[in-house]
Every structure is written in structure tokens, then in C-alpha cells.
Coordinates of C-alpha atoms and ligand atoms in Angstrom, one line a residue:
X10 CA 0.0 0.0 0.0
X11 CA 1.3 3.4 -0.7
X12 CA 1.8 6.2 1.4
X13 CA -0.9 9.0 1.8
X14 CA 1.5 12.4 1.4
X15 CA 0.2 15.7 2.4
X16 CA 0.5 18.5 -0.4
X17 CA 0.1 21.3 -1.4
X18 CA -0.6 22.6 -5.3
X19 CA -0.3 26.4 -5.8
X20 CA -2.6 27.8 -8.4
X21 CA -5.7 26.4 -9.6
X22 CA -5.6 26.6 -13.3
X23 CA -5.7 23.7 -15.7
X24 CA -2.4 22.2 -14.5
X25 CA -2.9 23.3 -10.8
X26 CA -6.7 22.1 -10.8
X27 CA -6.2 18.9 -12.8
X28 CA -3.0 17.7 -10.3
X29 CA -4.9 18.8 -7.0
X30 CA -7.8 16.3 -7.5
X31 CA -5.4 13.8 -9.2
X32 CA -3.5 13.7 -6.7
X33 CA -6.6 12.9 -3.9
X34 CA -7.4 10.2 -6.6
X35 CA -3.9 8.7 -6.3
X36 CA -4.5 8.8 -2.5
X37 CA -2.9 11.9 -1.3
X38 CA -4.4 14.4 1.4
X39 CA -4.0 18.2 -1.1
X40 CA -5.0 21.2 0.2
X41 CA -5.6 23.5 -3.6
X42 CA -4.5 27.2 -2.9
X43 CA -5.4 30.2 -4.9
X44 CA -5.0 33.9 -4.2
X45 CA -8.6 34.6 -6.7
X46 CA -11.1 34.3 -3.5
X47 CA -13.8 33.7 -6.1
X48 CA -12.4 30.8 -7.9
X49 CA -11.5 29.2 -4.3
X50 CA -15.6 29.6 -3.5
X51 CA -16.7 28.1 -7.2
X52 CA -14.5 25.4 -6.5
X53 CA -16.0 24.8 -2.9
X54 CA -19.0 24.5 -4.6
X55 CA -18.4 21.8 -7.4
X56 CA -18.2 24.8 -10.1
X57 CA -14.8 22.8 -12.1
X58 CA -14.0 26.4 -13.7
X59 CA -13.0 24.8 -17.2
X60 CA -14.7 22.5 -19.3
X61 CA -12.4 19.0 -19.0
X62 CA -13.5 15.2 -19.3
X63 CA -13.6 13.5 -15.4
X64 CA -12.8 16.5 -14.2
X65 CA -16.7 17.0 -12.4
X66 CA -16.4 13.5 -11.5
X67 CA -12.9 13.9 -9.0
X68 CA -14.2 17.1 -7.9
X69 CA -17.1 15.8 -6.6
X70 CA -15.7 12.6 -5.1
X71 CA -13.0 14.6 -3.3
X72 CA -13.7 18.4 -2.6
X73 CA -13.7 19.4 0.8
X74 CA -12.6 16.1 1.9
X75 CA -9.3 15.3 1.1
X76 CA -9.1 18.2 -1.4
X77 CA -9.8 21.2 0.6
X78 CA -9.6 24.6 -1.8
X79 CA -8.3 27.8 0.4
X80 CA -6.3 31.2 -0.2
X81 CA -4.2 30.8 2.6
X82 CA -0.7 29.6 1.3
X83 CA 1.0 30.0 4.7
X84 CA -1.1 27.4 6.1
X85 CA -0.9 25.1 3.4
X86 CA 2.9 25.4 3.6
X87 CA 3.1 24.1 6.8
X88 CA 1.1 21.8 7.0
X89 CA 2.4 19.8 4.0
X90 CA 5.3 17.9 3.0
X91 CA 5.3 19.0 -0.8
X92 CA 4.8 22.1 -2.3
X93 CA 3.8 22.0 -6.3
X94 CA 3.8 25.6 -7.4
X95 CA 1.3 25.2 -10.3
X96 CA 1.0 29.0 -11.3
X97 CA 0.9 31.1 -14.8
X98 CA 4.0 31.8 -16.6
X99 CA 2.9 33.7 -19.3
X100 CA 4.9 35.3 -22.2
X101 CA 6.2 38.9 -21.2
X102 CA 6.5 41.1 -24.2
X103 CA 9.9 39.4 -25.4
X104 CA 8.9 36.3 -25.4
X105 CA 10.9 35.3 -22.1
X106 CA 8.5 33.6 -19.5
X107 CA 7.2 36.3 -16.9
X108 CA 8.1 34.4 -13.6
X109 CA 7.0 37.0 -11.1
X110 CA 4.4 34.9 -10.0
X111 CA 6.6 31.9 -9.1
X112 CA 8.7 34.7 -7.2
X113 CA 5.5 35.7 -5.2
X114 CA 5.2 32.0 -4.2
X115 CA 8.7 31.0 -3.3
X116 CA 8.7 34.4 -0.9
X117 CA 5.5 33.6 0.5
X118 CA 6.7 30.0 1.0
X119 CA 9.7 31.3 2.8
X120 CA 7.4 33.5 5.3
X121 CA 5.5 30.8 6.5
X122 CA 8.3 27.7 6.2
X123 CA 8.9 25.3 9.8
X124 CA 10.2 22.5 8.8
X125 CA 11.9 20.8 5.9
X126 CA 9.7 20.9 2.7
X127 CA 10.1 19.8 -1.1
X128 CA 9.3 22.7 -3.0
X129 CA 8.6 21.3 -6.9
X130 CA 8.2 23.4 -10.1
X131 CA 4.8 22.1 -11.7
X132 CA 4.8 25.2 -14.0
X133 CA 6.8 25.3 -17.6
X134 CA 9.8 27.8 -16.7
X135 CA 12.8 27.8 -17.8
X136 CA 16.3 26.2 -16.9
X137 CA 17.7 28.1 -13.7
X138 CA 14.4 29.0 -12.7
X139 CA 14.9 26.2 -9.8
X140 CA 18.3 28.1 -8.5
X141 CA 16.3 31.6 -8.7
X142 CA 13.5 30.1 -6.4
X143 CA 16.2 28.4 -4.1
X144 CA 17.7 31.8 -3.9
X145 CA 14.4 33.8 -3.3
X146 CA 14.4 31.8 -0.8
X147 CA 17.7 32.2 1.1
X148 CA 17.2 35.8 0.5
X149 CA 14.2 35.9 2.7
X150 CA 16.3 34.0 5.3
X151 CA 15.5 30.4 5.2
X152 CA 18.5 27.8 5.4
X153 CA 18.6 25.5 2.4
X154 CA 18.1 22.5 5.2
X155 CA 15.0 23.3 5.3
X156 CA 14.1 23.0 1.6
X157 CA 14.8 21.4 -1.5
X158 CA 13.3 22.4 -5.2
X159 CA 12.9 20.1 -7.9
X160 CA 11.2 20.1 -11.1
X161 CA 8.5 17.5 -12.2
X162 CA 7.0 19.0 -15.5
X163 CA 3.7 18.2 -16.3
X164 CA 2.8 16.7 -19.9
X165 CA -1.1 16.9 -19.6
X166 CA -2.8 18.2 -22.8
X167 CA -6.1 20.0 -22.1
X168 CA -9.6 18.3 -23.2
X169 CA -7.7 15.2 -21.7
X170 CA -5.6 16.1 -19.0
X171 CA -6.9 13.9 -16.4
X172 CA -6.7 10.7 -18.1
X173 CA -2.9 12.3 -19.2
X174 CA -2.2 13.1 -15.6
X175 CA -3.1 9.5 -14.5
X176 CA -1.8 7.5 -17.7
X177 CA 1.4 9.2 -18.6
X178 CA 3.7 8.3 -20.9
X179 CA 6.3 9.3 -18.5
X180 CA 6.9 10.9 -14.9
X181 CA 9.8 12.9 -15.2
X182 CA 11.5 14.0 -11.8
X183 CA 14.4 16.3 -11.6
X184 CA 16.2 16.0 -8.3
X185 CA 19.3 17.1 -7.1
X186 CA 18.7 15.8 -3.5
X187 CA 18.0 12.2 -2.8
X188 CA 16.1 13.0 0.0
X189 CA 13.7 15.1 -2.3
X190 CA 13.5 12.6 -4.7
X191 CA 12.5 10.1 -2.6
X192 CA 9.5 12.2 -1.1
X193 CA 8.4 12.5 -5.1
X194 CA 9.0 8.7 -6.1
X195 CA 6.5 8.5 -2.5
X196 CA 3.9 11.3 -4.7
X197 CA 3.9 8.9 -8.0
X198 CA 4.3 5.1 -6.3
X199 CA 0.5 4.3 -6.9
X200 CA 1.2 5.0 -10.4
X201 CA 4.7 3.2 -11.0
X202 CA 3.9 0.4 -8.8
X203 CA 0.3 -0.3 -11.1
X204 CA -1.2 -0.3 -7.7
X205 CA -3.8 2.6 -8.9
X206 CA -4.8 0.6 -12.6
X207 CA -6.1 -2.3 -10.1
X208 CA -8.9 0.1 -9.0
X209 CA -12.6 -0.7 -10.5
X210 CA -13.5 2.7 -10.2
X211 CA -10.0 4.2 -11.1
X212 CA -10.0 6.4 -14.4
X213 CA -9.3 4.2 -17.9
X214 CA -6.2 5.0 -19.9
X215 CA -3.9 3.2 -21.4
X216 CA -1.3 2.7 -18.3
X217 CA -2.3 -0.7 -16.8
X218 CA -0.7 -3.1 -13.8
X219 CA 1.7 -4.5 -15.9
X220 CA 2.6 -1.8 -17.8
X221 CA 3.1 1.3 -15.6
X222 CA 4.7 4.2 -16.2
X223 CA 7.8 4.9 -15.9
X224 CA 9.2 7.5 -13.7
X225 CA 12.7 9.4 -14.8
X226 CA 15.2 10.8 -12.4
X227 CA 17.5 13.3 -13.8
X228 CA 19.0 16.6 -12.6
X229 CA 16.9 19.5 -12.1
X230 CA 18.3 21.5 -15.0
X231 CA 17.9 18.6 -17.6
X232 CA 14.1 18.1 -16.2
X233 CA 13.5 22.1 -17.1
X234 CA 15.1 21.5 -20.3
X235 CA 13.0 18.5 -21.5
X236 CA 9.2 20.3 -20.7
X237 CA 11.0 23.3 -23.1
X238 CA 12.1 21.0 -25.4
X239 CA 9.4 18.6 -25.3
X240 CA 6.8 21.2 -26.2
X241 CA 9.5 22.7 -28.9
X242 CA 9.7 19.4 -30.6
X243 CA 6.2 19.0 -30.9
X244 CA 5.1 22.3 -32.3
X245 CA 8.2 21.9 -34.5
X246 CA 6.5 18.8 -36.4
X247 CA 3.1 20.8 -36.8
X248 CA 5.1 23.6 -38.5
X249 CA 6.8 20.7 -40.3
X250 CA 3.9 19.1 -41.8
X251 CA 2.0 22.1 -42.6
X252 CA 5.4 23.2 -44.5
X253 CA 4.9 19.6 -46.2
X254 CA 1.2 20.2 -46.9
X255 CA 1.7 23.8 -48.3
X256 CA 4.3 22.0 -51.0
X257 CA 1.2 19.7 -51.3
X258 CA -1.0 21.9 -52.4
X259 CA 1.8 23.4 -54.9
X260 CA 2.5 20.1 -56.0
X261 CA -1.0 18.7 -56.0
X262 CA -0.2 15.7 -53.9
X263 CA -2.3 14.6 -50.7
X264 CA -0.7 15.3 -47.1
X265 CA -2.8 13.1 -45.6
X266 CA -0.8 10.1 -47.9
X267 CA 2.5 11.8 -47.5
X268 CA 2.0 11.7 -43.2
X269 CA 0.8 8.1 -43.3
X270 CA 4.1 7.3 -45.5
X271 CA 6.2 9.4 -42.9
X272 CA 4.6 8.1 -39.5
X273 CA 4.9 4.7 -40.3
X274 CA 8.5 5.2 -39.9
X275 CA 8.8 4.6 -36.0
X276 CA 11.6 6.7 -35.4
X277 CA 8.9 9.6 -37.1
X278 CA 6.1 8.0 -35.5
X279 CA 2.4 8.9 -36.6
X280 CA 1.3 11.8 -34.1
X281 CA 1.0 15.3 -34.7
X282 CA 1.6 15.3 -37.9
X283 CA -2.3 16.3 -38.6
X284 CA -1.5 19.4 -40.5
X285 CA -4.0 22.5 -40.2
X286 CA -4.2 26.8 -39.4
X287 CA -1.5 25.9 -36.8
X288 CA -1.0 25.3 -33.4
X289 CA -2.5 27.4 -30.7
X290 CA -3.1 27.0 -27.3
X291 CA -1.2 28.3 -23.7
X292 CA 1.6 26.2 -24.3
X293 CA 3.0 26.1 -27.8
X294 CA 3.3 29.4 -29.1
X295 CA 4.2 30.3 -25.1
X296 CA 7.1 27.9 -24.4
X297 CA 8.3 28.2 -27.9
X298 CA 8.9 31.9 -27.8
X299 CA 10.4 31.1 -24.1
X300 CA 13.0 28.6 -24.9
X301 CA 14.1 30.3 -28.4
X302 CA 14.6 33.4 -25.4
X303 CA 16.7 31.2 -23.3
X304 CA 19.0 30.0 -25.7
X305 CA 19.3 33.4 -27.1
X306 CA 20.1 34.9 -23.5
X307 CA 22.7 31.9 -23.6
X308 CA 24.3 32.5 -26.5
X309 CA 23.3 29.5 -28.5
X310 CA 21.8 29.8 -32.0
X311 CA 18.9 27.9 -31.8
X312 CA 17.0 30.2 -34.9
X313 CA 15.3 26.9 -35.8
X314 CA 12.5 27.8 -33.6
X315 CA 12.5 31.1 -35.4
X316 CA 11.3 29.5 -38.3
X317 CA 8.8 27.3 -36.5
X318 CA 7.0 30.4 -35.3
X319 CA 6.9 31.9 -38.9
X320 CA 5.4 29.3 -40.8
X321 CA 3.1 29.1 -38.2
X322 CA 1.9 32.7 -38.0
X323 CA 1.8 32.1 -42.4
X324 CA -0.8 29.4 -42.1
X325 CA -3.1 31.1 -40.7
X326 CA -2.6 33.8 -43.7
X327 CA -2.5 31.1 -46.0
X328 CA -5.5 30.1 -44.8
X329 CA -7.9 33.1 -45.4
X330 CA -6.5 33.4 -48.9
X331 CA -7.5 30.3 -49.4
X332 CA -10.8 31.8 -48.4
X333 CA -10.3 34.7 -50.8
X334 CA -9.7 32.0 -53.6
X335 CA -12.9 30.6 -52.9
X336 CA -14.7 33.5 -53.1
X337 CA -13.0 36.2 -55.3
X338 CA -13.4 39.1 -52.9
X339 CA -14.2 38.5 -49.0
X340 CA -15.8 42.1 -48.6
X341 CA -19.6 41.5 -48.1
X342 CA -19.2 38.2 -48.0
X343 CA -21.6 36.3 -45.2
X344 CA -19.5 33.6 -43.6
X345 CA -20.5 30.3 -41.4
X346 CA -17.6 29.6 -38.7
X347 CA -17.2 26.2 -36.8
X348 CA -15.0 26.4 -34.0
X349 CA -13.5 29.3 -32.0
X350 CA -11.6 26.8 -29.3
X351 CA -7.8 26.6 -30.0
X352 CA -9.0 22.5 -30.6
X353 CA -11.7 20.0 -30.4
X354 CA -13.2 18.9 -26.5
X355 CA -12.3 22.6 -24.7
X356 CA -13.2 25.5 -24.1
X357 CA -10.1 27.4 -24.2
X358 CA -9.4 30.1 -26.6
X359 CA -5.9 30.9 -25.7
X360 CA -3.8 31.7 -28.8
X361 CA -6.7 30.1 -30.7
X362 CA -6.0 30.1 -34.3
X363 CA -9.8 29.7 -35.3
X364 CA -10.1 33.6 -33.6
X365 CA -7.2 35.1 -35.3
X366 CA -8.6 34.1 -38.6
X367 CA -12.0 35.4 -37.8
X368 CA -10.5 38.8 -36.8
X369 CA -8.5 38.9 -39.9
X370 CA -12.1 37.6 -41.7
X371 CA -14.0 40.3 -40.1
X372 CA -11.2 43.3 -41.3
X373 CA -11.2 42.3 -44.6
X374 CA -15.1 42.9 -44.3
X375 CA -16.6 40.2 -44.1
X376 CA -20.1 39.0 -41.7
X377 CA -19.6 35.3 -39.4
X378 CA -21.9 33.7 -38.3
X379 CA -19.9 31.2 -35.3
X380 CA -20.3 28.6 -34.0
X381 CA -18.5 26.3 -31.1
X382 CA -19.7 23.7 -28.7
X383 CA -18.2 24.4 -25.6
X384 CA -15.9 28.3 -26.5
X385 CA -18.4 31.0 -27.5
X386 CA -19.2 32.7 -24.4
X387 CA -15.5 32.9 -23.9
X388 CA -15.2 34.3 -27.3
X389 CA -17.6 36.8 -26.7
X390 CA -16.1 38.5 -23.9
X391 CA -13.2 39.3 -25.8
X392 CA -15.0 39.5 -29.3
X393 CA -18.7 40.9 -28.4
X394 CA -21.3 40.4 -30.9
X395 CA -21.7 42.8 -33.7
X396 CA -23.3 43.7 -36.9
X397 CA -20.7 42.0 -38.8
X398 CA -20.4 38.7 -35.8
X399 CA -23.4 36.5 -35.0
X400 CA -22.6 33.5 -32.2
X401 CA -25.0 30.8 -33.2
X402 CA -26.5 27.8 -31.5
X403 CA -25.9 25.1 -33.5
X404 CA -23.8 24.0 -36.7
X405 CA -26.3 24.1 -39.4
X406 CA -27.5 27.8 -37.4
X407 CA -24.0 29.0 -38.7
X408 CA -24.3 27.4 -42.4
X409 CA -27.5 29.2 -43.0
X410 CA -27.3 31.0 -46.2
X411 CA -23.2 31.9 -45.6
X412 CA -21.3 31.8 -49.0
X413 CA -19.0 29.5 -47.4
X414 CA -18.7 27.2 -44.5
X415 CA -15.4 27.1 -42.6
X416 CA -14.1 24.7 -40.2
X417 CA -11.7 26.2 -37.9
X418 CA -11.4 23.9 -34.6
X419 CA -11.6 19.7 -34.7
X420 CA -14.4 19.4 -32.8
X421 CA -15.6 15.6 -33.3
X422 CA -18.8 16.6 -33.5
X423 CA -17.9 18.5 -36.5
X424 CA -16.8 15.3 -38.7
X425 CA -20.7 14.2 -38.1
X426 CA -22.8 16.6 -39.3
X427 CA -25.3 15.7 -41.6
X428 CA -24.0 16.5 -45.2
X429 CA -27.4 17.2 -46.8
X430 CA -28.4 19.1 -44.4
X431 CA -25.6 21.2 -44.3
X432 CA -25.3 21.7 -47.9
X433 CA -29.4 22.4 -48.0
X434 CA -28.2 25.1 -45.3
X435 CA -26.3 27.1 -47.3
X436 CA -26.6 29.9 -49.7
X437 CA -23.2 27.8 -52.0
X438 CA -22.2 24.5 -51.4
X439 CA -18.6 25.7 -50.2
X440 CA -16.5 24.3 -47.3
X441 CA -13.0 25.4 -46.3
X442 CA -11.7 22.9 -44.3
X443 CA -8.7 24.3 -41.8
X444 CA -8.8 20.6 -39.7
X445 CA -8.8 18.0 -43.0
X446 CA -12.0 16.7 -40.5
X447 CA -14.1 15.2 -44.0
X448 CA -13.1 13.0 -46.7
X449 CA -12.7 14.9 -50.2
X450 CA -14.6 12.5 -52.1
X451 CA -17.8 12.2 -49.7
X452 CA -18.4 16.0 -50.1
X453 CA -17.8 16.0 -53.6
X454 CA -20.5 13.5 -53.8
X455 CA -22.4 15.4 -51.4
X456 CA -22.2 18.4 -54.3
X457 CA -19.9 20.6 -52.0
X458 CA -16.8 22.4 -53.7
X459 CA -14.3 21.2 -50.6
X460 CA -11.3 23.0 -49.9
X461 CA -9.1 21.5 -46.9
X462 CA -5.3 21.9 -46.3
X463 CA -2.4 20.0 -47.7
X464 CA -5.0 17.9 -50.2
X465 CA -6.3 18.9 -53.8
X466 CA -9.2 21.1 -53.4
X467 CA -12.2 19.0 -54.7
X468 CA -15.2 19.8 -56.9
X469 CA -18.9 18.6 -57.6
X470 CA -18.6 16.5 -60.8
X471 CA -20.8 18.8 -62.7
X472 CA -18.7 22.2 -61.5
X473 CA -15.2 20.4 -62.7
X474 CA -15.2 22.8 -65.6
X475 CA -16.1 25.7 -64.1
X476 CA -12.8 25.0 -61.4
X477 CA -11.1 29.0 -61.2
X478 CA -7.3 28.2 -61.9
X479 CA -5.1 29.8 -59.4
Ligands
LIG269 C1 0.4 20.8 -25.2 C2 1.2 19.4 -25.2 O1 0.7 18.5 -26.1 C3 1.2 18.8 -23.8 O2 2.1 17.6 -23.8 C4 1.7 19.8 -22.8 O3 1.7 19.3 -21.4 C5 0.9 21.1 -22.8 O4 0.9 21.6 -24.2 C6 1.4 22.1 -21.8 O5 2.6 22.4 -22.0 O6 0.8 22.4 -20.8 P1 -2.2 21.4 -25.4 O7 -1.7 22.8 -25.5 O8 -3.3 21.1 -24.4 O9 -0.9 20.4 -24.9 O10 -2.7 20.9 -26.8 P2 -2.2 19.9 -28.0 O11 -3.2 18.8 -28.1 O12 -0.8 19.6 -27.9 O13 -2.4 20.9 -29.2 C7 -1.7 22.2 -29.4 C8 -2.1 22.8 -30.7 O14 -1.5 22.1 -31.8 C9 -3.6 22.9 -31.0 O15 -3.9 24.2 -31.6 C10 -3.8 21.8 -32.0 O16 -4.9 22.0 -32.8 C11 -2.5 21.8 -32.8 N1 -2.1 20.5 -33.4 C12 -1.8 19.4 -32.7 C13 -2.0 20.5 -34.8 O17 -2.2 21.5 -35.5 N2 -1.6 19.3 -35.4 C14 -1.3 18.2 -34.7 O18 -1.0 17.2 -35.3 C15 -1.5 18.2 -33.3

């Protein structure tokens, strides 16, 4: 049987949230702190604050038992063993990672600190960060005895980041104490000893008693590294297979044929290599514009992440000309959005792509109407309604009589709309596909002119000859 640890998780947002109630699940007694009084009351009360799959369900089985949600850090601090400062480090104006708030916490820490504690980095910051918070520390006179800092970066992706959280693919744990690294190899036990996939009622995923995740140790400078890097190498392929799919499009081959043919190489491997208007999100564009700061504040060329940022912000460009090609001019024109999330199952429109393109849509003059499952009321606060900007209810709401349809987030629910109905909805049969979410040859039959990314755009039979050349 593992040990029941007491910690604490600083910050509330998706990472802090989604490790607090984790954490209870795997057995742990967490107390979840936030400074924003209101979000400590909605979370009392079984409000989960983001939209996120079993998310409701832990909350409910463990808030105010052994998750207790509070703003007072000096209390937590001392009354648990860990410390998992889970807080926002969001991109200051030159793309370094503003890490003022993690400075708030390790001085606040330091106030209220009796005895020893391991203080872990849950948030992406960059390497040194743990020898800044050490130091905060000793400047506000605590002897290192009493702590230690390590850095176990989180590898969650939102819309799944509880089933991520509990079925990792790894548990990485940079330590430069053993004692610390014990307390954290205590944290994850019921997850590398499989003792948590023998529960009935545990959350499914693909980890299982026999297979377990593994847990890495490594110093605490490599484990800030590989989060930065991690999250680099990712975006990196995106902007690699939508450079691929725009030589696609030029060369009229199909991406879709050329990623298959690429993934099934393992050393490539099949995964995000879905090309599209980008990547979005709190993380990417974030932690790519951090680390290409770091190793430019370290003197190391690293200007390939330059590039992975520019083709990135060009798809997005590419994308509404695509529009423009479909339509000849875009002023005037009435437009159906689906999807203003930054991707399918959440309602986060951080960095989202889908809004960009509808602010560039709406400048160029034309009227959306949009729709999303789960992101609209978000969208709205920072994009109110207008005369030009409609937020619909449904779908085919969006579709009626727009000159085009576009498809701007990969919401599953998007791939199973009814094609007739969609196509009776609107004013021309056009879709512009940004997410590759329907099969060319289906909407051709269907009597929809189907433009989509990296793939040759596709006609109804009887408008073949009336095709504009580019
Ligand atoms: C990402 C990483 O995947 C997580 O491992 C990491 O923990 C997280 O950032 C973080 O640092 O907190 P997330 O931002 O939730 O997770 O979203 P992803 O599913 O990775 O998608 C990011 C963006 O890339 C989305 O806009 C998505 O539409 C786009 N994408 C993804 C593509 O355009 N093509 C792909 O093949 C995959």
C-alpha cells in the first residue's frame, strides 16, 4: 500500500486544478490554494471552472474532503510535506516567460516555512528557474536545510488532462537531492507500482498493472530542459507538416498520404503530424517563444524555432487566402464559422487560431456567423457580438445562407454533421476545411466544392469545368 503524502498545489488553473484532485485520486491528502477568493468559492461548490473530461467527477468525489480549496498559502505550507507551485507563466513582451508569480510564491513559502519541505516546479519555466527560487528563498532567510526544489513538468494536454495526468507516458523528476526525490518517487508510487490501474472505479487509460509508467530521475536542470524542449519538438512537427502540406497543395499531392508514408517510420512516429491553421493553445506558441529566449540569452543559435513560429503565424494567412480563392473578394461576403476553441473537446481560446482568422475575416469585411460547442461565451467577452459577428446555437445555425462554410477547430462533432443538411443550409455549397475533418470525395459526392489543407481542393462532378485556376 502506498503512502498518503500531504501537499500542497499552488494555483488552480488547468495544470494546478487537474494535479490537485489527481493527486486525492492517487491517495494523497491536497489542500488547492489560490490567491482569486472567487475561484476558491466556485471550486468549494463543485463549479470545475474549465470545461475537462472527469474533471466534475474527482471534484465531486473529493472536494472538501481530502481536497480542501483555500487562499491561505502559509497554512498550506506548513502543513504539508510537498509544495507544487502550479502558477501562470505567461509570455512577457519578449517572449521570455514572466516568472514574477513563481517569485511571489517561493517568498510567501519562505514567510511561512517550519520545517523541511520539497518545494517542486509544476509550471513550464525555464532552466535556472529552480536556482532563482532556491535563492528567493535564502534571500528571505531560510537555510537550504529546510528545503529542497525540484522540477517534475507536467505533460497533460487540455480536453484530456486527467486521463494524461493519471496514464502518462512518463513521470519525469528532476532532483538534485536524494532526499527530495524520494518524497516524489512516495507522490507517483500508486502510479509506477500499477497499484492505482487495479482500481474498479480508477480512471481508464492506457497505463495498466503491468505496464506502468515509468518515472525518470535526472537533474533538475535537464528536467527544465525537457518540458521546453518537449513542447518545442512537438510544435516543431506541426510547423513541419504544414510546411509539407503547403508544398502539397503546390505540388498537387495529398498530405494526408504523404503523413501516413512518414509516420509509419517509427523513429517519425504517426502523431501530430495532422497538419492545419496551426497550433494554438497556452503552451506552444508560449514555451516556444520562451525557450528560443533562453538560448538566445545563452548565446546558443537555436534560430530553428525562429522559423517554427513563422510558418506558423503564415498558415493562418494562407489560410484566409485560401478563403479569398474561394470566393473572389471576402468584402460583403456572409461567412459560417465552426469552432473558435484553439481544438476539439475545450473551451479554451488561448492563442486560438480559429479567432485570429475570424479577426482577420472580419477586417477584410466580411459578416460570421460562429459557432462552437463548448468556447463561444468565452469568445464573446473578448470578441462581443456585432453587426458583422453572430454567435450561433448550433452547426447548421452557422451554415444558414453563408457563401462558405469554414471549419476552424476539430471538434468531433464537427466530422458528423449531416451533409445534406448542411449543404441544403447554405446559400453555395462551399466548405474550407482548416482541420482535413471530412473525406474529399464524400463531399464531392455530397455536391460541395471542398477546400481542406495539404489535399487537392475538390469539386462537384458537374462544376469540374467551371474549377477557377489559381
Ligand atoms: C500541449 C502538449 O501537447 C502537452 O504535452 C503539454 O503538457 C501542454 O501543451 C502544456 O505544456 O501544458 P495542449 O496545448 O493542451 O498540450 O494541446 P495539444 O493537443 O498539444 O495541441 C496544441 C495545438 O497544436 C492545438 O492548436 C492543436 O490543434 C495543434 N495541433 C496538434 C496540430 O495543428 N496538429 C497536430 O498534429 C497536433
Amino acid at each position: 500500500m502506498s503512502k498518503s503524502i500531504s501537499i500542497a498545489v499552488v494555483g488552480s488553473g488547468y495544470v494546478g486544478l487537474v494535479a490537485a484532485v489527481c493527486f486525492a485520486e492517487m491517495g494523497h491528502e491536497v489542500i488547492c490554494v489560490d490567491n482569486d477568493e472567487r475561484k476558491v468559492v466556485a471550486l468549494q461548490g463543485g463549479d470545475t471552472l474549465i470545461h475537462e473530461h472527469y474533471l466534475p467527477e474527482l471534484l465531486s468525489r473529493y472536494r472538501n474532503g481530502r481536497v480542501r480549496f483555500t487562499t491561505d498559502l502559509a497554512d498550506a505550507t506548513r502543513k504539508c510535506a510537498a509544495i507544487f507551485i502550479a502558477v501562470g507563466t505567461p509570455q512577457s513582451e519578449t517572449g521570455d516567460a514572466d516568472l514574477s508569480y513563481v517569485e511571489a510564491v517561493a517568498c510567501e513559502i519562505a514567510r511561512s516555512i517550519d520545517s523541511y519541505k520539497v518545494i517542486v516546479e509544476k509550471s513550464t519555466v525555464p532552466v535556472y528557474t529552480n536556482e532563482w527560487i532556491s535563492r528567493a528563498m535564502e534571500r528571505n532567510g531560510v537555510d537550504h536545510s529546510l528545503f529542497d526544489v525540484v522540477s517534475n513538468p507536467e505533460f497533460l494536454r487540455e480536453g484530456t488532462a486527467v486521463a494524461d495526468f493519471l496514464h502518462p507516458d512518463r513521470i519525469v523528476v528532476g532532483a538534485d537531492s536524494e532526499r527530495a526525490g524520494a518524497i516524489l518517487k512516495d507522490i507517483y508510487a500508486p502510479l509506477t507500482n500499477g497499484e492505482y490501474y487495479q482500481r474498479a472505479d480508477g480512471i481508464p487509460g492506457f497505463c495498466s498493472v503491468s505496464e506502468p509508467p515509468p518515472l525518470l530521475m535526472t537533474s533538475t536542470k535537464s528536467a527544465e530542459i525537457i518540458k521546453h524542449a518537449s513542447n518545442a519538438f512537438l510544435a516543431m512537427k506541426i510547423s513541419f507538416i504544414n510546411a509539407v502540406s503547403n508544398l502539397c497543395e503546390a505540388a498537387n499531392a495529398n498530405v494526408e498520404q504523404v503523413a501516413k508514408g512518414m509516420g509509419l517510420d517509427t523513429r517519425i512516429g504517426p502523431k501530430f503530424l495532422r497538419p492545419g491553421i496551426g497550433y494554438g493553445g497556452s503552451c506552444f506558441p508560449k514555451d516556444v517563444a520562451a525557450f528560443r529566449s533562453v538560448a538566445d540569452q545563452m548565446g546558443v543559435d537555436f534560430s530553428l524555432l525562429s522559423e517554427v513560429e513563422k510558418i506558423n503565424a503564415q498558415q493562418k494567412k494562407r489560410f484566409v487566402s485560401k478563403v479569398r480563392s474561394a470566393l473572389w473578394n471576402l468584402r460583403g461576403k456572409k461567412l459560417g464559422v465552426l469552432g473558435l476553441a484553439f481544438k476539439g473537446e475545450t473551451d479554451d481560446i488561448r492563442e486560438s487560431p480559429a479567432i485570429e482568422i475570424v479577426k482577420m475575416l472580419l477586417a477584410e469585411g466580411c459578416s460570421i456567423s460562429a459557432f462552437d460547442p463548448a468556447a463561444a461565451k468565452r469568445t464573446e467577452q473578448i470578441l462581443p457580438a456585432s453587426a458583422t459577428l453572430r454567435y450561433v446555437d448550433e452547426a447548421y445555425d452557422a451554415a444558414a445562407d453563408a457563401d462558405a462554410l469554414l471549419i476552424l477547430t476539430d471538434w468531433p462533432e464537427f466530422a458528423e454533421l449531416d451533409l445534406k443538411r448542411l449543404n441544403q443550409a447554405l446559400r453555395y455549397p462551399i466548405v474550407i476545411d482548416g482541420r482535413n475533418l471530412y473525406d474529399p470525395h464524400a463531399m464531392t459526392e455530397h455536391g460541395f466544392t471542398y477546400l481542406s489543407v495539404g489535399r487537392p481542393a475538390a469539386y462537384p462532378v458537374r462544376d469540374l469545368a467551371s474549377a477557377p485556376s489559381r
